[in-house]
XYZ file of C-alpha atoms in Angstrom:
367
model
C 27.183 33.033 -43.357
C 25.482 34.323 -39.791
C 23.274 33.885 -37.618
C 20.823 35.858 -34.940
C 23.217 37.670 -32.525
C 23.169 36.206 -29.465
C 21.249 38.197 -26.320
C 24.759 39.285 -24.618
C 25.971 40.289 -27.955
C 26.690 44.002 -28.993
C 23.745 45.763 -31.109
C 24.876 45.605 -34.887
C 27.284 42.401 -34.670
C 26.546 38.882 -35.448
C 28.245 35.972 -35.516
C 28.728 32.750 -38.029
C 27.337 29.687 -37.314
C 30.213 27.930 -36.245
C 30.859 30.782 -33.549
C 27.942 30.603 -32.751
C 27.855 27.136 -32.032
C 31.110 27.379 -29.864
C 29.729 30.216 -27.710
C 26.542 27.957 -27.323
C 28.885 24.926 -26.507
C 30.833 27.129 -24.259
C 27.366 27.764 -21.870
C 26.193 24.692 -22.363
C 25.374 22.447 -19.044
C 25.342 18.523 -18.841
C 21.805 16.997 -18.022
C 20.629 14.298 -15.594
C 17.363 12.651 -14.705
C 16.315 10.510 -11.642
C 12.920 8.615 -10.607
C 11.560 9.437 -6.666
C 9.984 5.702 -6.117
C 8.066 5.549 -2.880
C 6.723 2.177 -1.114
C 3.182 2.722 0.361
C 4.287 3.933 3.856
C 6.007 7.402 2.019
C 9.459 5.614 2.680
C 11.843 6.618 -0.518
C 13.417 3.588 -2.468
C 17.180 4.759 -2.873
C 20.198 3.242 -4.088
C 23.733 2.196 -2.179
C 26.293 2.223 -5.236
C 29.438 1.513 -5.515
C 31.420 4.279 -6.888
C 30.327 6.488 -3.906
C 30.229 6.752 -0.271
C 26.356 8.376 -0.757
C 23.477 7.076 -1.569
C 21.229 7.971 -5.188
C 17.777 7.230 -6.461
C 17.588 5.805 -9.755
C 18.789 7.609 -12.175
C 21.717 8.788 -14.196
C 23.051 10.994 -17.326
C 20.990 11.515 -20.414
C 22.002 10.027 -23.571
C 22.433 12.255 -26.422
C 19.842 12.996 -28.544
C 17.793 10.991 -25.174
C 14.840 13.349 -23.469
C 14.364 12.951 -20.265
C 11.705 10.862 -19.657
C 13.443 8.683 -21.840
C 16.581 8.459 -20.246
C 14.631 8.371 -16.233
C 12.816 4.900 -17.875
C 15.664 3.872 -19.470
C 17.706 4.153 -15.452
C 14.539 2.052 -13.988
C 14.813 -0.571 -16.001
C 18.665 -1.316 -16.180
C 19.360 -0.266 -12.200
C 16.526 -1.656 -11.436
C 14.879 -4.489 -13.996
C 11.001 -3.208 -14.225
C 10.047 -1.784 -17.611
C 8.234 1.663 -16.438
C 6.376 4.605 -18.362
C 7.952 7.545 -16.815
C 5.067 10.522 -17.852
C 5.417 12.585 -14.597
C 8.038 15.007 -13.567
C 8.378 16.486 -10.104
C 11.175 18.588 -10.179
C 13.453 20.548 -12.578
C 17.306 21.432 -10.936
C 19.562 23.653 -11.684
C 22.937 22.950 -10.172
C 25.536 25.413 -10.152
C 29.085 24.529 -11.227
C 30.070 25.380 -8.052
C 27.905 23.197 -5.870
C 29.096 19.404 -5.933
C 33.057 21.008 -5.450
C 33.704 18.738 -8.448
C 37.763 18.567 -8.890
C 39.304 21.039 -11.450
C 39.638 18.205 -14.072
C 36.373 16.948 -14.197
C 35.501 21.203 -15.787
C 31.646 20.389 -14.284
C 30.093 23.139 -16.283
C 26.366 22.872 -14.303
C 23.439 20.242 -14.212
C 19.946 20.929 -15.291
C 18.717 17.582 -13.434
C 14.640 16.483 -13.533
C 13.187 14.405 -11.521
C 10.147 12.070 -12.673
C 7.539 10.470 -10.534
C 7.993 6.592 -10.327
C 4.287 6.002 -8.296
C 3.648 4.298 -4.682
C 5.172 0.762 -5.263
C 3.660 -2.108 -3.076
C 5.388 -5.355 -1.680
C 5.198 -7.361 -5.223
C 6.252 -4.068 -7.814
C 9.747 -4.255 -4.544
C 10.147 -7.925 -4.369
C 10.703 -8.121 -8.609
C 13.382 -5.236 -8.888
C 16.488 -7.296 -10.386
C 19.770 -5.169 -9.684
C 22.590 -5.154 -12.031
C 25.973 -7.602 -11.895
C 27.479 -4.518 -11.070
C 27.300 -0.525 -9.326
C 23.872 -0.849 -7.551
C 25.136 -3.075 -4.400
C 21.680 -2.612 -2.807
C 18.484 -0.176 -2.395
C 16.509 0.837 0.861
C 13.435 2.365 1.949
C 14.104 4.886 3.560
C 12.060 7.143 6.171
C 12.610 10.363 4.364
C 14.074 12.575 7.251
C 17.103 9.920 6.906
C 18.098 11.155 3.289
C 20.279 13.559 4.417
C 22.339 11.673 6.399
C 22.760 9.025 3.485
C 22.602 11.017 0.499
C 25.053 14.260 -0.839
C 23.390 17.883 0.739
C 22.272 18.263 -2.904
C 20.659 15.060 -3.413
C 18.884 14.931 0.256
C 17.799 18.872 -0.318
C 16.163 17.696 -4.537
C 14.664 14.790 -3.722
C 12.891 15.940 -0.279
C 11.630 19.650 -2.436
C 10.024 17.189 -5.255
C 8.665 14.526 -2.725
C 6.846 17.796 -1.202
C 6.224 18.693 -4.518
C 4.759 15.278 -5.435
C 1.982 15.811 -2.423
C 1.379 19.126 -3.468
C 0.451 18.510 -6.564
C 0.570 22.003 -8.046
C 2.848 20.908 -10.864
C 6.719 20.677 -11.014
C 9.121 22.369 -8.656
C 12.009 24.566 -10.114
C 15.173 24.264 -8.081
C 17.797 25.970 -7.624
C 20.496 23.646 -6.375
C 18.056 21.636 -4.684
C 15.728 24.320 -3.143
C 12.805 25.646 -4.801
C 12.613 29.658 -5.954
C 9.097 29.623 -4.753
C 8.653 27.411 -1.644
C 5.442 25.832 -0.714
C 4.236 25.533 2.513
C 5.385 22.602 3.232
C 9.354 23.258 1.720
C 8.763 26.514 4.139
C 7.961 24.075 6.789
C 10.424 21.758 6.126
C 7.944 18.721 6.131
C 9.102 15.349 6.308
C 12.644 16.503 7.985
C 11.677 15.224 10.722
C 10.907 11.571 10.981
C 6.996 10.740 10.957
C 5.093 9.090 14.246
C 5.534 5.454 13.061
C 1.836 4.600 14.535
C 0.620 1.232 12.535
C -2.458 0.720 15.058
C -5.205 -1.190 14.101
C -8.350 1.046 13.301
C -11.596 -0.959 14.504
C -14.986 1.263 13.413
C -16.854 0.657 16.519
C -17.063 1.793 19.627
C -13.891 1.397 22.301
C -14.094 -1.142 24.937
C -14.849 0.631 28.093
C -12.318 -1.180 29.658
C -9.942 1.245 27.943
C -9.104 4.787 28.552
C -9.400 7.171 26.079
C -6.201 8.822 25.254
C -6.756 10.753 22.277
C -9.697 12.202 20.567
C -8.565 13.388 16.947
C -10.725 14.456 14.519
C -11.027 14.742 10.625
C -12.323 18.294 10.325
C -13.343 18.345 6.656
C -14.230 21.722 4.944
C -17.511 22.291 2.531
C -14.712 21.317 -0.692
C -14.246 18.177 0.704
C -10.743 19.045 1.787
C -9.081 17.906 5.840
C -7.878 20.937 8.493
C -3.778 19.418 8.712
C -1.903 20.910 11.312
C 2.107 21.603 10.434
C 4.837 22.046 13.512
C 6.565 25.444 12.978
C 10.208 24.126 13.849
C 9.819 20.216 12.946
C 6.950 20.257 10.115
C 5.539 17.303 11.574
C 1.758 16.827 10.739
C -1.080 15.847 12.500
C -4.794 16.393 13.122
C -6.721 18.690 15.336
C -7.377 16.994 18.559
C -5.563 15.892 21.671
C -5.058 14.909 25.252
C -8.338 14.615 27.411
C -7.785 16.726 30.553
C -9.865 16.952 33.716
C -11.748 19.813 33.332
C -13.336 17.803 29.591
C -14.529 15.150 32.092
C -14.155 12.061 30.340
C -16.596 13.690 27.482
C -14.114 13.153 24.651
C -16.326 15.219 21.743
C -15.324 18.363 25.079
C -11.851 16.907 24.077
C -11.217 17.276 20.695
C -13.782 20.894 20.476
C -11.253 21.770 23.073
C -8.149 20.982 20.917
C -9.082 22.330 17.795
C -9.786 25.445 19.278
C -6.593 25.616 21.230
C -4.331 24.482 18.290
C -6.489 25.464 15.397
C -9.187 28.098 16.341
C -11.670 25.947 14.263
C -14.676 24.915 15.295
C -17.075 22.020 14.283
C -20.481 21.261 13.582
C -22.224 17.709 14.631
C -19.308 14.854 14.781
C -19.406 11.761 13.466
C -17.621 8.812 15.215
C -15.616 7.094 13.171
C -13.549 4.248 15.136
C -11.042 4.140 17.419
C -7.568 2.182 17.769
C -5.307 -0.228 20.129
C -2.299 -0.751 20.267
C -1.161 -4.421 21.377
C 1.696 -2.952 23.954
C -0.981 -0.515 25.500
C -3.928 -0.995 27.364
C -5.173 2.463 25.365
C -7.601 3.607 23.143
C -7.743 6.593 20.559
C -10.615 7.565 18.707
C -11.388 9.251 15.422
C -14.435 11.381 14.203
C -15.298 13.245 11.416
C -17.511 16.534 11.430
C -18.004 19.484 9.020
C -15.909 22.135 9.610
C -17.713 25.750 10.632
C -15.071 27.557 11.599
C -11.307 29.428 11.109
C -10.124 32.151 13.989
C -6.860 33.653 13.310
C -4.146 30.907 14.249
C -3.679 30.940 18.255
C -0.599 30.672 19.814
C -1.075 27.244 21.541
C -1.196 26.987 25.499
C 0.524 24.173 25.941
C 3.691 24.374 23.334
C 3.708 28.329 23.157
C 4.008 27.519 19.494
C 1.490 28.499 16.294
C 0.751 25.423 14.162
C 1.046 25.956 9.969
C -2.697 25.525 9.370
C -3.712 23.482 6.056
C -6.169 21.827 3.615
C -5.211 19.107 2.480
C -7.403 15.919 0.919
C -7.566 12.649 3.160
C -5.154 11.070 0.626
C -2.907 13.730 0.229
C -3.075 14.296 4.560
C -2.019 10.360 4.576
C 1.205 11.296 3.302
C 2.232 12.919 6.362
C 2.044 10.540 8.364
C 3.506 7.126 8.615
C 0.135 5.128 10.066
C 0.835 2.093 7.722
C -1.805 -0.296 5.775
C -4.269 0.674 8.392
C -4.765 4.147 7.487
C -6.634 2.359 4.383
C -9.349 1.619 6.634
C -9.614 4.626 8.582
C -9.398 6.719 5.265
C -12.349 4.176 4.238
C -14.505 5.313 7.086
C -13.398 9.579 6.778
C -14.921 8.875 3.445
C -17.759 6.881 4.822
C -18.749 9.858 7.087
C -17.915 12.361 4.479
C -20.539 11.038 2.016
C -23.080 11.093 5.232
C -22.159 14.349 5.659
C -23.048 15.685 2.179
C -20.090 16.984 1.855
C -18.328 16.366 -1.379
C -15.495 13.853 -2.452
C -12.456 16.782 -3.019
C -10.481 16.722 -6.108
C -6.565 15.660 -5.805
C -5.387 19.609 -6.371
C -2.255 22.175 -4.233
C -2.751 22.600 -0.144
C -4.095 25.747 1.292
C -2.754 27.802 3.348
C -4.836 28.929 5.381
C -2.646 31.997 8.197
C -5.605 34.150 8.644
C -9.392 34.076 9.605
C -10.691 32.345 6.971
C -14.576 32.131 5.333
C -15.013 28.755 4.600
C -17.525 29.764 2.324
C -15.212 30.639 -0.019
C -13.248 27.383 -0.247
């Protein structure tokens, strides 16, 4: 019996089933699967294992006749003692045979590794983890920027790419040796490779006490579709909202500060703002103010006079924006205030969708 010629076979030739099977076997790759789990602060769950010096995501090899998703759920059950459904892919990585410097005796043929979304686990779910008697020494929740120090280079690249794909919400990323073949703005900015500033400051809906000097005014500037303007540092990928520190020409008016900073950082103008509240620092007698306002104009990206850099400008849902920050539990109260202000401003709630980069002057009516 003969088979259809392989794509690489010369015209007019054919192979027997045995020859074709041997040909396919010679080109086979291993298959692996892993699961990305974060806590409510966006820290990644990694495993310290007893058989290698670097850490891993929960996961392992795919068994014979097992789908990658089924393998991922099985590995979570075996390694963390948790039964869960794994049904959302984040990345598929082609790992080349020469990328790991594997010993010749191992005959590593390359690998296709699937990364699935294990979701955001709360404290109760994390406390319920039960590790097996062997292989997994411990688990740790780590800031994404620490992954390159704790994982092998390829594993760290893959994990960060999968995490960015989760935030971006454009579907699974296709990777080669951990790097996306079609990088998003988060990939190009190297987002999350630099440690996020940890600001777990209490949020208060009322006005700031008069005795507290204002050291910051930031704004949730909302486009017509309900997404917020977020700025990314071009060299570090660090994310922030438009706004900044009061200066003498602002004459103590935080709204003047916000309008000036939004213009300098992002060439952004906004309409009548609503005051959301303020943040306080238990260790320092300062107040940080938060506003929400409709984004009305966005000019060409400027060079920030304070830093000499040009920020990358993106539109993200408020929920996506918070995934780029480490604001801790108080962020939930601020998010509630943002959505209340959004409703008062007559701006719709944005559905989760891929981030939009705004490299040029933008007609906001087209959003």
